[in-house]
Every structure is written in structure tokens, then in C-alpha cells.
Short mmCIF file of C-alpha atoms in Angstrom, two decimals:
data_model
loop_
_atom_site.label_atom_id
_atom_site.label_comp_id
_atom_site.label_asym_id
_atom_site.label_seq_id
_atom_site.Cartn_x
_atom_site.Cartn_y
_atom_site.Cartn_z
CA MET A 215 0.00 0.00 0.00
CA ARG A 216 1.33 3.38 -0.91
CA LEU A 217 -0.26 6.73 -0.13
CA THR A 218 -0.28 9.47 -2.73
CA ALA A 219 1.85 12.57 -2.22
CA TYR A 220 -1.40 14.48 -1.69
CA THR A 221 -2.32 12.32 1.31
CA ASP A 222 1.24 12.49 2.62
CA TYR A 223 1.20 16.30 2.47
CA THR A 224 -2.23 16.36 4.10
CA LEU A 225 -1.01 14.29 7.04
CA ARG A 226 2.18 16.35 7.38
CA THR A 227 0.13 19.55 7.38
CA LEU A 228 -2.19 18.25 10.08
CA MET A 229 0.74 17.10 12.20
CA TYR A 230 2.45 20.48 11.92
CA LEU A 231 -0.73 22.36 12.75
CA GLY A 232 -1.38 20.06 15.68
CA ALA A 233 2.13 20.59 17.01
CA ASN A 234 1.81 24.38 16.69
CA ARG A 235 -1.61 25.06 18.17
CA ASP A 236 -0.40 28.15 20.01
CA ARG A 237 0.04 30.19 16.83
CA LEU A 238 -1.15 30.66 13.28
CA VAL A 239 0.98 28.73 10.81
CA THR A 240 1.61 29.72 7.22
CA ILE A 241 1.72 27.44 4.22
CA GLN A 242 5.27 28.68 3.72
CA ASP A 243 6.22 27.39 7.21
CA ILE A 244 5.11 23.89 6.25
CA ALA A 245 6.67 24.06 2.79
CA ASP A 246 9.99 25.16 4.29
CA LEU A 247 9.98 22.39 6.88
CA HIS A 248 9.31 19.60 4.41
CA LEU A 249 10.96 21.18 1.37
CA ILE A 250 7.81 20.70 -0.68
CA SER A 251 5.94 22.86 -3.15
CA LYS A 252 3.91 25.70 -1.70
CA ASN A 253 1.49 25.31 -4.63
CA HIS A 254 0.80 21.67 -3.73
CA LEU A 255 0.22 22.65 -0.12
CA MET A 256 -2.23 25.34 -1.14
CA LYS A 257 -4.41 22.64 -2.74
CA VAL A 258 -4.12 20.49 0.39
CA VAL A 259 -5.00 23.36 2.71
CA HIS A 260 -7.91 24.42 0.52
CA GLN A 261 -9.42 20.95 0.76
CA LEU A 262 -8.77 20.75 4.52
CA GLY A 263 -10.59 24.06 4.86
CA LEU A 264 -13.56 22.82 2.85
CA SER A 265 -13.75 19.70 5.00
CA GLY A 266 -13.81 21.77 8.20
CA ILE A 267 -10.61 20.32 9.63
CA VAL A 268 -8.54 23.47 9.16
CA GLU A 269 -9.51 27.09 9.66
CA THR A 270 -7.86 29.69 7.46
CA VAL A 271 -7.38 33.26 8.64
CA ARG A 272 -6.89 35.77 5.85
CA GLY A 273 -4.97 38.99 5.95
CA ARG A 274 -1.54 40.30 6.73
CA ASN A 275 -1.11 38.28 9.93
CA GLY A 276 -3.20 35.36 8.71
CA GLY A 277 -2.43 31.71 8.59
CA LEU A 278 -3.84 28.31 9.41
CA ARG A 279 -4.93 26.46 12.50
CA LEU A 280 -6.85 23.33 13.32
CA ALA A 281 -10.60 23.90 13.42
CA ARG A 282 -11.09 20.78 15.55
CA GLU A 283 -9.36 19.18 18.46
CA PRO A 284 -6.67 16.66 17.43
CA SER A 285 -8.61 13.93 19.24
CA GLU A 286 -11.54 14.58 16.87
CA ILE A 287 -9.50 14.14 13.68
CA ASN A 288 -9.51 10.50 12.63
CA ILE A 289 -6.58 9.50 10.43
CA GLY A 290 -8.52 6.72 8.69
CA ALA A 291 -11.20 9.22 7.66
CA VAL A 292 -8.56 11.67 6.42
CA VAL A 293 -6.86 8.99 4.33
CA ARG A 294 -10.18 7.86 2.84
CA GLU A 295 -11.01 11.46 1.97
CA THR A 296 -7.68 12.21 0.30
CA GLU A 297 -7.04 8.99 -1.61
CA SER A 298 -8.83 8.72 -4.94
CA ASP A 299 -9.13 4.93 -4.69
CA PHE A 300 -7.66 1.86 -3.05
CA PHE A 301 -7.18 -0.22 -6.19
CA MET A 302 -4.37 -2.56 -5.25
CA ALA A 303 -4.46 -4.26 -8.65
CA GLU A 304 -6.21 -3.88 -11.99
CA CYS A 305 -9.00 -6.25 -10.98
CA PHE A 306 -10.28 -3.81 -8.33
CA ASN A 307 -11.42 -1.41 -11.03
CA LYS A 308 -14.45 -2.95 -12.72
CA ASP A 309 -14.34 -0.37 -15.52
CA SER A 310 -10.82 -1.19 -16.72
CA ASN A 311 -10.25 -4.76 -15.57
CA THR A 312 -9.03 -6.97 -18.40
CA CYS A 313 -7.41 -9.72 -16.32
CA PRO A 314 -8.61 -13.16 -17.51
CA LEU A 315 -7.91 -14.67 -14.07
CA THR A 316 -10.48 -12.53 -12.26
CA PRO A 317 -13.35 -15.07 -12.07
CA ASP A 318 -11.25 -17.64 -10.17
CA CYS A 319 -8.60 -15.42 -8.57
CA LYS A 320 -8.13 -15.61 -4.80
CA LEU A 321 -5.55 -12.80 -4.73
CA LYS A 322 -8.18 -10.05 -5.07
CA SER A 323 -9.86 -11.22 -1.88
CA ALA A 324 -6.56 -11.33 0.01
CA LEU A 325 -5.61 -7.86 -1.20
CA GLY A 326 -9.06 -6.56 -0.30
CA GLN A 327 -8.72 -7.95 3.22
CA ALA A 328 -5.25 -6.41 3.53
CA THR A 329 -6.57 -3.01 2.48
CA GLY A 330 -9.42 -3.36 4.96
CA ALA A 331 -6.95 -4.20 7.74
CA PHE A 332 -4.79 -1.21 6.78
CA LEU A 333 -7.76 1.15 7.04
CA ALA A 334 -9.02 -0.52 10.23
CA VAL A 335 -5.72 0.30 11.93
CA LEU A 336 -5.86 3.91 10.73
CA ASP A 337 -9.45 4.17 11.98
CA LYS A 338 -8.11 3.64 15.52
CA VAL A 339 -5.66 6.53 15.21
CA THR A 340 -6.38 10.21 15.76
CA LEU A 341 -4.17 13.21 15.21
CA ALA A 342 -3.78 13.36 19.00
CA THR A 343 -2.37 9.83 18.95
CA ILE A 344 0.24 10.82 16.39
CA LEU A 345 1.16 14.01 18.24
CA ALA A 346 1.69 12.29 21.59
CA PRO A 347 5.40 12.29 22.42
CA ALA A 348 6.96 8.89 21.88
CA PRO A 349 8.91 7.48 24.81
CA ALA A 350 12.56 8.56 24.75
CA ALA A 351 13.57 4.89 24.99
CA LEU A 352 12.10 4.42 21.52
CA GLY A 353 14.02 7.39 20.14
CA GLY A 354 10.78 9.26 19.56
CA VAL A 355 10.66 12.74 18.11
CA ASP A 356 8.80 15.44 20.02
CA LEU A 357 6.90 17.24 17.26
CA GLN A 358 6.61 20.32 19.47
CA ASN A 359 10.32 20.99 18.89
CA VAL A 360 10.42 20.73 15.10
CA ILE A 361 11.75 23.94 13.57
CA PRO A 362 11.13 24.81 9.91
CA LEU A 363 14.14 24.96 7.61
CA LYS A 364 14.79 28.22 5.83
CA ARG A 365 15.26 27.93 2.11
CA GLU A 366 18.15 29.72 0.49
CA SER A 367 16.97 32.53 -1.77
#
């Protein structure tokens, strides 16, 4: 299973916003931290705003912040909303499936169960779960101390 860049950027944005709840964050802050396109992030943030997960504040001192508590943001729901499909193989798409093995194939069922298990795990995770500091013994990163990189002009 591989998430699209769009979903990856969505999750990174939510994590950054969740770790910086005490201030408004700019798209540029997130782009600088992850060294990713500001234009791609604008699309991500726009969709997060439409879904009611992120609040955007316009103006000179504007920025972004979470519109909901991290404990109310389910990662499984976010992934379902941002992924266009979960077609693990051609046979999952009825419109374009040309595989002659489909009628007797057991692989589709196994892949379907695996995808279901993947999403079931994500359904148990909230943004608050991800933001919780990992025990130092596990070498966990405290997201509260992540500082954006500054790009060279």
C-alpha cells in the first residue's frame, strides 16, 4: 500500500498544525519544513478548509490552525477522503479490468482484506495519537520541537 503525495502532504500539514496550536501557521512554514511545493500545499489546505478540519485566517497576519481538536481528527477518515481509490491491482477497477484470471482469482480477496486491515488500523488513530510524544527509549521525536528549515533565496 502506498499513499499518494497528496495524502502524505495532508497528514504532514495536520501534524504540523497540531504541534503548533499556540500560533497561526503559514503554508510557507510547512513548505519550508518539508521542502515541498507551496502550490501543492495550497491545494491540500484548501481541501482541509472545505472539509472543516482546518480554519484559514486571511490577511496580513493570517495563517492556518486546526478547526477541531486533534482527538476529533480520525486519520482513517482523512486517508479515505484524500485517496482517490484503493485499487491494489487492476482487478479492483471494474471499468478497466481486463485480467482473464479474475473469475477464479483468490488474490483479489486477500488484497481486499489487507486493504481493509490497513484502514481498520488507521481508523483507531487520531491526530492526538500521532502528536503524543513517543517514549525517549524508543528514540521518539517530540513534534513540538520541530523547527522549519529556511530555504536559500
